[in-house]
Amino acid sequence: MFSYWEKKHFFHYDLIVVGSGFVGLSTAIHYKVKYPRASVLVLERGVFPTGASTRNAGFACFGSLTEVLDDLHHMTHEEVFGLVERRYSGLESIRTHFGEKKLGYSHSNGYELLGESQLETIGELASVNKLLRPIFGDDVFSLIKKPEKMGFADRVKAVVKNKFEGELDPGLFMISLWKLAQQEGIQLLTGVSVCEVQKDQGLILAKDASGATNLEFEAKKIALCTNAFTEKLWPGLDIVPGRGLILLSKPLDFKIPWKGTFHMDKGYVYFRQVDGRLLLGGARNKDFESEKSTGFSVNPRKVSFRKVSY
Ligand SMILES: Cc1cc2nc3c(=O)[nH]c(=O)nc-3n(C[C@H](O)[C@H](O)[C@H](O)COP(=O)(O)OP(=O)(O)OC[C@H]3O[C@@H](n4cnc5c(N)ncnc54)[C@H](O)[C@@H]3O)c2cc1C
C-alpha cells in the first residue's frame, strides 16, 4: 500500500521510458534536453541494465565490408547508406559529447579477415567506398598490403582495414549516461519489471523485484526501449531477438601481436583484446534458430577452432 504522498508524486510522468540500456537512457536524455520542464522516469527491471548494452563487445563500429555487402543484398543502397550514417553519427556524437577518455575509446582501426571463399568481395570494395564517401569524406575500406605479416593462420587470405573504426568500454559509456541522466534530473528506478503497457490509457503495470508489489504508473508518453525483450510487452510486434555470446579469456601470459577490432563472417564473428585478455564473440550465424532467444544461458553447440601458437 502506498502513502498519499507516494501516490501523489511518484507515479505520474510526462514520459516513461522502459529499459535503461544505451537506447533507453539516450531517449530519456534527448527528450529531457528538448523539453527541460518535462518529468521523465526510466524503469529498469535489473539492478543494473541487464541487456546487450553492458554485455557487448565494445566495438565502436558501423559495419565491416562483408556486412555492408550482405546488407546490400536485402536492402536498398539508400537504406544501407542511412544505416551506416546513423551508426557513425551516433558514435561521433558520443565521442564529442563525453570525450574519448570517459568512454575508454581508442581509435585502433578495424580489420576484417577474409578466407578463400570471401576473396571475391574485394572486387566490390571500391563501389562500397564510393557509396559511403559522402559520410566519411574518404575511403573507408582498404586492403592490407602484406596480410601474412599480421600473424594469422594461412586460412586468412586477405585483410581489409577500416580506418574509421575503434573500440570502447561499454561499462564506462553506461556510467557516462548515468551521470548525464542524473544531471538532467531524470528519475531512474531499478528493480521494476514492467508486465503490461496499456498505451491508449498511458498506463504501465509493473512489479517490484520481489514480485509481491504491484505498481501502476501513468505517463503522457511511453517509450519502450526493451530491445529483444519488447515482444513480451507488445505481442505481435515484428522484433526477433538475435542473441550473441561473448567469451572473455583469463589474462593471457603472452602478448597478442595485433591491436584493433577484428571481424569475420559478415560481422557475425569478432574478437579483440581487452586488458590483456582475448574477447571472442558472436557466431550467431552458426545456430540462427537457437540464438533467437532472450535467455542468458550458453549455447551448448560446439564450434571448432584451430589452435595457433605465437
Ligand atoms: C553479444 C553482443 C555483442 C554486441 N557487440 C556490440 C559491439 O561490439 N558494438 C556495438 O555497437 N553493438 C554491439 N552489440 C549491440 C548493442 O549492444 C545493442 O545494440 C545495444 O546495447 C542495444 O541497446 P538497448 O538499450 O536497445 O538494449 P539493451 O541494452 O538490451 O537494454 C534493454 C533493457 O531493457 C530492460 N528490460 C527488458 N524488459 C524489461 C521490462 N519488462 N521491464 C523493465 N526493464 C526491462 C533490460 O533489463 C535492459 O536493461 C552487441 C550485442 C550483443 C548481444
Short mmCIF file of C-alpha atoms and ligand atoms in Angstrom, two decimals:
data_model
loop_
_atom_site.label_atom_id
_atom_site.label_comp_id
_atom_site.label_asym_id
_atom_site.label_seq_id
_atom_site.Cartn_x
_atom_site.Cartn_y
_atom_site.Cartn_z
CA MET A 1 0.00 0.00 0.00
CA PHE A 2 1.32 3.43 -0.89
CA SER A 3 1.00 6.62 1.13
CA TYR A 4 -0.87 9.67 -0.05
CA TRP A 5 2.47 11.43 -0.80
CA GLU A 6 3.85 8.50 -2.73
CA LYS A 7 0.70 8.24 -4.81
CA LYS A 8 0.67 11.98 -5.39
CA HIS A 9 4.30 12.35 -6.54
CA PHE A 10 5.86 9.08 -7.65
CA PHE A 11 3.54 7.59 -10.26
CA HIS A 12 2.76 10.28 -12.87
CA TYR A 13 5.21 11.49 -15.53
CA ASP A 14 5.30 13.24 -18.89
CA LEU A 15 7.49 10.47 -20.31
CA ILE A 16 8.19 6.98 -19.00
CA VAL A 17 10.97 5.03 -20.67
CA VAL A 18 11.02 1.27 -20.14
CA GLY A 19 14.56 -0.18 -20.22
CA SER A 20 17.75 1.58 -19.17
CA GLY A 21 20.19 0.32 -21.79
CA PHE A 22 22.00 2.73 -24.11
CA VAL A 23 18.80 3.35 -26.07
CA GLY A 24 16.56 3.91 -23.03
CA LEU A 25 18.93 6.34 -21.32
CA SER A 26 19.72 8.18 -24.56
CA THR A 27 15.99 8.52 -25.28
CA ALA A 28 15.33 9.91 -21.80
CA ILE A 29 18.26 12.35 -22.02
CA HIS A 30 17.38 13.63 -25.51
CA TYR A 31 13.75 14.13 -24.51
CA LYS A 32 14.70 16.00 -21.34
CA VAL A 33 17.15 18.22 -23.22
CA LYS A 34 14.41 19.08 -25.72
CA TYR A 35 11.72 19.55 -23.06
CA PRO A 36 13.55 20.64 -19.88
CA ARG A 37 10.34 21.07 -17.89
CA ALA A 38 9.11 17.54 -18.61
CA SER A 39 9.15 14.91 -15.87
CA VAL A 40 10.94 11.79 -17.10
CA LEU A 41 11.12 8.38 -15.45
CA VAL A 42 13.16 5.37 -16.58
CA LEU A 43 12.12 1.91 -15.37
CA GLU A 44 14.66 -0.91 -15.35
CA ARG A 45 13.94 -4.43 -14.20
CA GLY A 46 17.53 -5.30 -13.26
CA VAL A 47 19.62 -3.75 -10.51
CA PHE A 48 21.83 -2.69 -13.42
CA PRO A 49 20.77 -2.56 -17.06
CA THR A 50 20.50 -6.23 -17.96
CA GLY A 51 20.65 -6.46 -21.71
CA ALA A 52 23.06 -6.05 -24.60
CA SER A 53 24.38 -2.62 -23.55
CA THR A 54 26.54 -3.93 -20.73
CA ARG A 55 27.23 -7.32 -22.29
CA ASN A 56 28.54 -6.38 -25.69
CA ALA A 57 31.97 -6.45 -27.31
CA GLY A 58 32.67 -2.72 -27.22
CA PHE A 59 33.36 -2.34 -30.93
CA ALA A 60 32.77 1.26 -31.99
CA CYS A 61 31.79 0.05 -35.42
CA PHE A 62 29.26 0.62 -38.18
CA GLY A 63 29.67 -2.45 -40.42
CA SER A 64 32.54 -4.37 -41.99
CA LEU A 65 32.93 -4.73 -45.77
CA THR A 66 31.18 -8.12 -46.00
CA GLU A 67 28.49 -6.98 -43.53
CA VAL A 68 27.71 -3.92 -45.67
CA LEU A 69 27.69 -6.10 -48.81
CA ASP A 70 25.37 -8.57 -47.09
CA ASP A 71 23.03 -5.70 -46.16
CA LEU A 72 23.09 -4.53 -49.78
CA HIS A 73 21.66 -7.89 -50.81
CA HIS A 74 18.40 -7.32 -48.96
CA MET A 75 18.25 -3.53 -48.51
CA THR A 76 18.37 -0.64 -50.96
CA HIS A 77 21.51 1.50 -51.35
CA GLU A 78 19.67 4.37 -49.63
CA GLU A 79 18.74 2.18 -46.65
CA VAL A 80 22.28 0.86 -46.20
CA PHE A 81 23.70 4.38 -46.57
CA GLY A 82 21.22 5.67 -43.95
CA LEU A 83 22.03 2.84 -41.55
CA VAL A 84 25.79 3.40 -41.73
CA GLU A 85 25.29 7.17 -41.49
CA ARG A 86 23.16 6.86 -38.33
CA ARG A 87 25.58 4.42 -36.70
CA TYR A 88 28.59 6.60 -37.44
CA SER A 89 26.95 9.88 -36.45
CA GLY A 90 25.86 8.22 -33.18
CA LEU A 91 29.44 7.23 -32.46
CA GLU A 92 30.71 10.68 -33.39
CA SER A 93 28.12 12.32 -31.18
CA ILE A 94 29.05 10.33 -28.04
CA ARG A 95 32.78 10.85 -28.71
CA THR A 96 32.21 14.59 -28.96
CA HIS A 97 29.81 14.80 -26.04
CA PHE A 98 31.56 12.65 -23.44
CA GLY A 99 35.13 12.71 -24.74
CA GLU A 100 37.17 9.63 -25.59
CA LYS A 101 38.63 9.17 -22.11
CA LYS A 102 35.23 8.91 -20.44
CA LEU A 103 34.21 6.22 -22.94
CA GLY A 104 37.51 4.33 -22.76
CA TYR A 105 37.63 4.95 -26.51
CA SER A 106 40.66 4.01 -28.53
CA HIS A 107 40.88 4.64 -32.27
CA SER A 108 42.60 1.37 -33.04
CA ASN A 109 41.15 0.69 -36.53
CA GLY A 110 39.02 -2.26 -37.57
CA TYR A 111 40.11 -5.25 -39.63
CA GLU A 112 38.14 -7.88 -41.45
CA LEU A 113 39.76 -11.24 -42.11
CA LEU A 114 38.75 -12.83 -45.42
CA GLY A 115 39.05 -16.51 -46.24
CA GLU A 116 39.31 -18.01 -49.71
CA SER A 117 35.53 -18.05 -50.25
CA GLN A 118 35.22 -14.32 -49.49
CA LEU A 119 38.02 -13.06 -51.72
CA GLU A 120 35.51 -12.10 -54.40
CA THR A 121 34.15 -9.36 -52.13
CA ILE A 122 37.37 -7.42 -52.70
CA GLY A 123 36.10 -6.68 -56.20
CA GLU A 124 33.26 -4.69 -54.60
CA LEU A 125 35.42 -2.73 -52.17
CA ALA A 126 35.70 0.32 -54.46
CA SER A 127 31.94 0.54 -55.02
CA VAL A 128 31.23 0.31 -51.26
CA ASN A 129 33.80 3.06 -50.64
CA LYS A 130 32.09 5.17 -53.29
CA LEU A 131 28.67 4.62 -51.68
CA LEU A 132 29.93 5.64 -48.20
CA ARG A 133 32.22 8.50 -49.29
CA PRO A 134 29.64 11.27 -48.64
CA ILE A 135 29.54 10.18 -44.97
CA PHE A 136 33.27 9.89 -44.35
CA GLY A 137 34.74 12.20 -46.98
CA ASP A 138 37.31 9.50 -47.71
CA ASP A 139 37.66 5.78 -48.50
CA VAL A 140 36.59 3.65 -45.53
CA PHE A 141 37.97 0.27 -46.56
CA SER A 142 41.43 -0.56 -47.87
CA LEU A 143 43.34 -3.78 -48.43
CA ILE A 144 46.28 -4.52 -46.15
CA LYS A 145 49.31 -4.97 -48.40
CA LYS A 146 51.00 -7.87 -46.60
CA PRO A 147 48.34 -9.66 -44.53
CA GLU A 148 50.70 -12.56 -43.75
CA LYS A 149 52.73 -10.16 -41.59
CA MET A 150 49.80 -9.83 -39.18
CA GLY A 151 50.46 -13.36 -37.98
CA PHE A 152 47.12 -15.01 -38.70
CA ALA A 153 46.75 -18.60 -39.84
CA ASP A 154 47.09 -19.26 -43.56
CA ARG A 155 43.31 -19.59 -43.85
CA VAL A 156 43.26 -15.76 -43.81
CA LYS A 157 43.83 -14.81 -47.44
CA ALA A 158 43.26 -11.06 -47.23
CA VAL A 159 42.69 -8.39 -44.58
CA VAL A 160 40.53 -5.30 -45.11
CA LYS A 161 41.27 -2.29 -42.92
CA ASN A 162 38.64 0.18 -41.74
CA LYS A 163 40.35 3.35 -40.58
CA PHE A 164 37.19 4.85 -39.07
CA GLU A 165 36.62 2.12 -36.51
CA GLY A 166 37.65 1.99 -32.85
CA GLU A 167 36.80 0.32 -29.56
CA LEU A 168 35.33 1.48 -26.27
CA ASP A 169 34.44 0.30 -22.79
CA PRO A 170 30.65 -0.23 -22.62
CA GLY A 171 30.71 0.00 -18.80
CA LEU A 172 32.28 3.46 -18.94
CA PHE A 173 29.77 4.55 -21.58
CA MET A 174 26.96 3.42 -19.27
CA ILE A 175 28.45 5.36 -16.34
CA SER A 176 28.66 8.49 -18.53
CA LEU A 177 24.99 8.09 -19.46
CA TRP A 178 24.01 7.59 -15.81
CA LYS A 179 25.80 10.77 -14.80
CA LEU A 180 24.24 12.79 -17.58
CA ALA A 181 20.76 11.43 -16.82
CA GLN A 182 21.24 12.41 -13.20
CA GLN A 183 22.42 15.92 -14.16
CA GLU A 184 19.34 16.33 -16.34
CA GLY A 185 17.07 15.43 -13.42
CA ILE A 186 15.86 12.15 -14.88
CA GLN A 187 14.43 9.70 -12.36
CA LEU A 188 15.74 6.13 -12.71
CA LEU A 189 14.11 3.26 -10.83
CA THR A 190 15.77 -0.15 -10.93
CA GLY A 191 14.30 -3.49 -9.86
CA VAL A 192 10.99 -2.59 -11.51
CA SER A 193 9.78 -5.11 -14.03
CA VAL A 194 7.13 -3.85 -16.42
CA CYS A 195 4.48 -6.53 -17.08
CA GLU A 196 1.97 -4.70 -19.22
CA VAL A 197 1.67 -1.48 -21.18
CA GLN A 198 -1.79 -0.06 -21.85
CA LYS A 199 -0.77 2.50 -24.40
CA ASP A 200 -4.17 4.07 -25.03
CA GLN A 201 -4.63 4.81 -21.33
CA GLY A 202 -0.95 5.69 -20.82
CA LEU A 203 -0.72 3.04 -18.11
CA ILE A 204 2.28 0.93 -17.19
CA LEU A 205 1.72 -2.03 -14.89
CA ALA A 206 4.83 -3.31 -13.14
CA LYS A 207 6.11 -5.33 -10.21
CA ASP A 208 8.95 -4.69 -7.81
CA ALA A 209 11.94 -7.05 -7.57
CA SER A 210 10.22 -9.35 -5.06
CA GLY A 211 7.25 -9.70 -7.40
CA ALA A 212 4.95 -9.01 -4.46
CA THR A 213 4.15 -5.34 -5.05
CA ASN A 214 2.04 -4.16 -7.94
CA LEU A 215 2.90 -0.74 -9.32
CA GLU A 216 0.77 1.33 -11.67
CA PHE A 217 2.46 4.26 -13.43
CA GLU A 218 0.82 6.83 -15.67
CA ALA A 219 2.52 8.72 -18.48
CA LYS A 220 1.57 11.10 -21.28
CA LYS A 221 4.17 9.37 -23.44
CA ILE A 222 5.76 5.93 -23.18
CA ALA A 223 8.97 4.78 -24.85
CA LEU A 224 9.62 1.05 -24.96
CA CYS A 225 13.40 0.63 -25.11
CA THR A 226 13.50 -3.03 -24.21
CA ASN A 227 15.33 -4.27 -27.30
CA ALA A 228 14.96 -8.04 -27.73
CA PHE A 229 12.52 -8.23 -24.80
CA THR A 230 9.96 -5.92 -26.46
CA GLU A 231 7.83 -8.70 -27.91
CA LYS A 232 6.79 -9.71 -24.38
CA LEU A 233 5.35 -6.25 -23.77
CA TRP A 234 3.95 -5.74 -27.24
CA PRO A 235 2.95 -9.14 -28.65
CA GLY A 236 2.78 -9.40 -32.40
CA LEU A 237 5.49 -6.84 -32.98
CA ASP A 238 7.99 -7.94 -35.61
CA ILE A 239 11.06 -7.94 -33.36
CA VAL A 240 13.09 -11.14 -33.24
CA PRO A 241 15.90 -11.49 -30.70
CA GLY A 242 19.36 -12.01 -32.20
CA ARG A 243 21.38 -13.11 -29.22
CA GLY A 244 25.14 -13.32 -29.31
CA LEU A 245 27.58 -14.56 -26.74
CA ILE A 246 30.87 -13.09 -25.64
CA LEU A 247 33.70 -15.16 -24.29
CA LEU A 248 36.46 -13.44 -22.34
CA SER A 249 39.67 -15.34 -21.62
CA LYS A 250 41.71 -15.23 -18.42
CA PRO A 251 44.63 -12.77 -18.59
CA LEU A 252 47.00 -14.17 -21.22
CA ASP A 253 50.61 -14.89 -20.35
CA PHE A 254 51.79 -13.84 -23.81
CA LYS A 255 51.45 -10.69 -25.84
CA ILE A 256 48.97 -10.79 -28.71
CA PRO A 257 50.82 -9.41 -31.76
CA TRP A 258 47.95 -7.28 -33.09
CA LYS A 259 45.81 -4.39 -31.98
CA GLY A 260 42.40 -3.29 -33.17
CA THR A 261 38.94 -4.76 -33.67
CA PHE A 262 38.64 -7.85 -35.83
CA HIS A 263 35.68 -9.15 -37.81
CA MET A 264 34.97 -12.33 -39.74
CA ASP A 265 31.99 -13.95 -41.46
CA LYS A 266 29.96 -10.83 -42.42
CA GLY A 267 30.50 -9.36 -38.97
CA TYR A 268 28.97 -12.34 -37.15
CA VAL A 269 32.28 -13.36 -35.56
CA TYR A 270 34.54 -10.83 -33.91
CA PHE A 271 37.42 -10.53 -31.49
CA ARG A 272 39.75 -8.04 -29.87
CA GLN A 273 41.97 -7.84 -26.85
CA VAL A 274 40.76 -6.30 -23.61
CA ASP A 275 43.10 -5.67 -20.68
CA GLY A 276 45.46 -8.46 -21.79
CA ARG A 277 42.60 -10.90 -22.35
CA LEU A 278 41.07 -12.19 -25.55
CA LEU A 279 37.45 -11.26 -26.18
CA LEU A 280 35.81 -13.55 -28.71
CA GLY A 281 32.19 -13.09 -29.65
CA GLY A 282 29.20 -13.60 -31.84
CA ALA A 283 28.94 -16.67 -34.07
CA ARG A 284 25.15 -16.34 -34.08
CA ASN A 285 25.35 -17.46 -37.71
CA LYS A 286 26.42 -20.93 -36.54
CA ASP A 287 23.00 -21.52 -34.97
CA PHE A 288 20.48 -18.84 -36.00
CA GLU A 289 17.42 -20.65 -34.65
CA SER A 290 18.67 -21.23 -31.09
CA GLU A 291 20.04 -17.69 -30.95
CA LYS A 292 16.56 -16.22 -31.44
CA SER A 293 16.43 -16.32 -27.69
CA THR A 294 16.27 -13.83 -24.85
CA GLY A 295 17.79 -16.36 -22.43
CA PHE A 296 21.11 -15.73 -20.75
CA SER A 297 22.31 -19.33 -20.94
CA VAL A 298 25.26 -20.55 -23.02
CA ASN A 299 24.56 -22.20 -26.36
CA PRO A 300 25.97 -25.73 -25.95
CA ARG A 301 26.66 -26.17 -29.66
CA LYS A 302 30.36 -26.69 -30.29
CA VAL A 303 32.28 -24.68 -32.86
CA SER A 304 35.77 -25.88 -33.62
CA PHE A 305 38.80 -23.58 -33.58
CA ARG A 306 42.29 -24.33 -34.70
CA LYS A 307 45.00 -23.76 -32.13
CA VAL A 308 47.52 -21.12 -33.13
CA SER A 309 50.77 -20.64 -31.26
CA TYR A 310 52.81 -17.46 -31.09
C1 LIG B 1 26.81 -10.28 -27.69
C2 LIG B 1 26.59 -8.91 -28.25
C3 LIG B 1 27.68 -8.15 -28.65
C4 LIG B 1 27.49 -6.89 -29.18
N1 LIG B 1 28.59 -6.17 -29.53
C5 LIG B 1 28.43 -4.90 -29.99
C6 LIG B 1 29.56 -4.10 -30.30
O1 LIG B 1 30.70 -4.54 -30.15
N2 LIG B 1 29.35 -2.84 -30.77
C7 LIG B 1 28.07 -2.35 -30.94
O2 LIG B 1 27.93 -1.20 -31.38
N3 LIG B 1 26.98 -3.07 -30.62
C8 LIG B 1 27.14 -4.32 -30.15
N4 LIG B 1 26.05 -5.06 -29.81
C9 LIG B 1 24.72 -4.44 -29.94
C10 LIG B 1 24.47 -3.43 -28.81
O3 LIG B 1 24.97 -3.91 -27.59
C11 LIG B 1 22.96 -3.19 -28.73
O4 LIG B 1 22.50 -2.74 -29.99
C12 LIG B 1 22.60 -2.13 -27.69
O5 LIG B 1 23.21 -2.39 -26.46
C13 LIG B 1 21.10 -2.11 -27.56
O6 LIG B 1 20.78 -1.25 -26.50
P1 LIG B 1 19.31 -1.19 -25.97
O7 LIG B 1 19.25 -0.14 -24.94
O8 LIG B 1 18.36 -1.14 -27.12
O9 LIG B 1 19.04 -2.64 -25.35
P2 LIG B 1 19.53 -3.37 -24.02
O10 LIG B 1 20.86 -2.97 -23.61
O11 LIG B 1 19.27 -4.82 -24.26
O12 LIG B 1 18.53 -2.80 -22.94
C14 LIG B 1 17.22 -3.24 -22.75
C15 LIG B 1 16.93 -3.02 -21.29
O13 LIG B 1 15.56 -3.23 -21.06
C16 LIG B 1 15.42 -3.85 -19.79
N5 LIG B 1 14.13 -4.52 -19.78
C17 LIG B 1 13.73 -5.54 -20.58
N6 LIG B 1 12.47 -5.91 -20.29
C18 LIG B 1 12.06 -5.09 -19.28
C19 LIG B 1 10.84 -4.98 -18.55
N7 LIG B 1 9.80 -5.77 -18.79
N8 LIG B 1 10.77 -4.03 -17.58
C20 LIG B 1 11.83 -3.20 -17.31
N9 LIG B 1 13.01 -3.28 -17.98
C21 LIG B 1 13.12 -4.20 -18.95
C22 LIG B 1 16.59 -4.83 -19.75
O14 LIG B 1 16.89 -5.24 -18.43
C23 LIG B 1 17.69 -4.00 -20.39
O15 LIG B 1 18.45 -3.28 -19.43
C24 LIG B 1 26.19 -6.35 -29.30
C25 LIG B 1 25.09 -7.09 -28.90
C26 LIG B 1 25.28 -8.35 -28.37
C27 LIG B 1 24.09 -9.15 -27.93
#
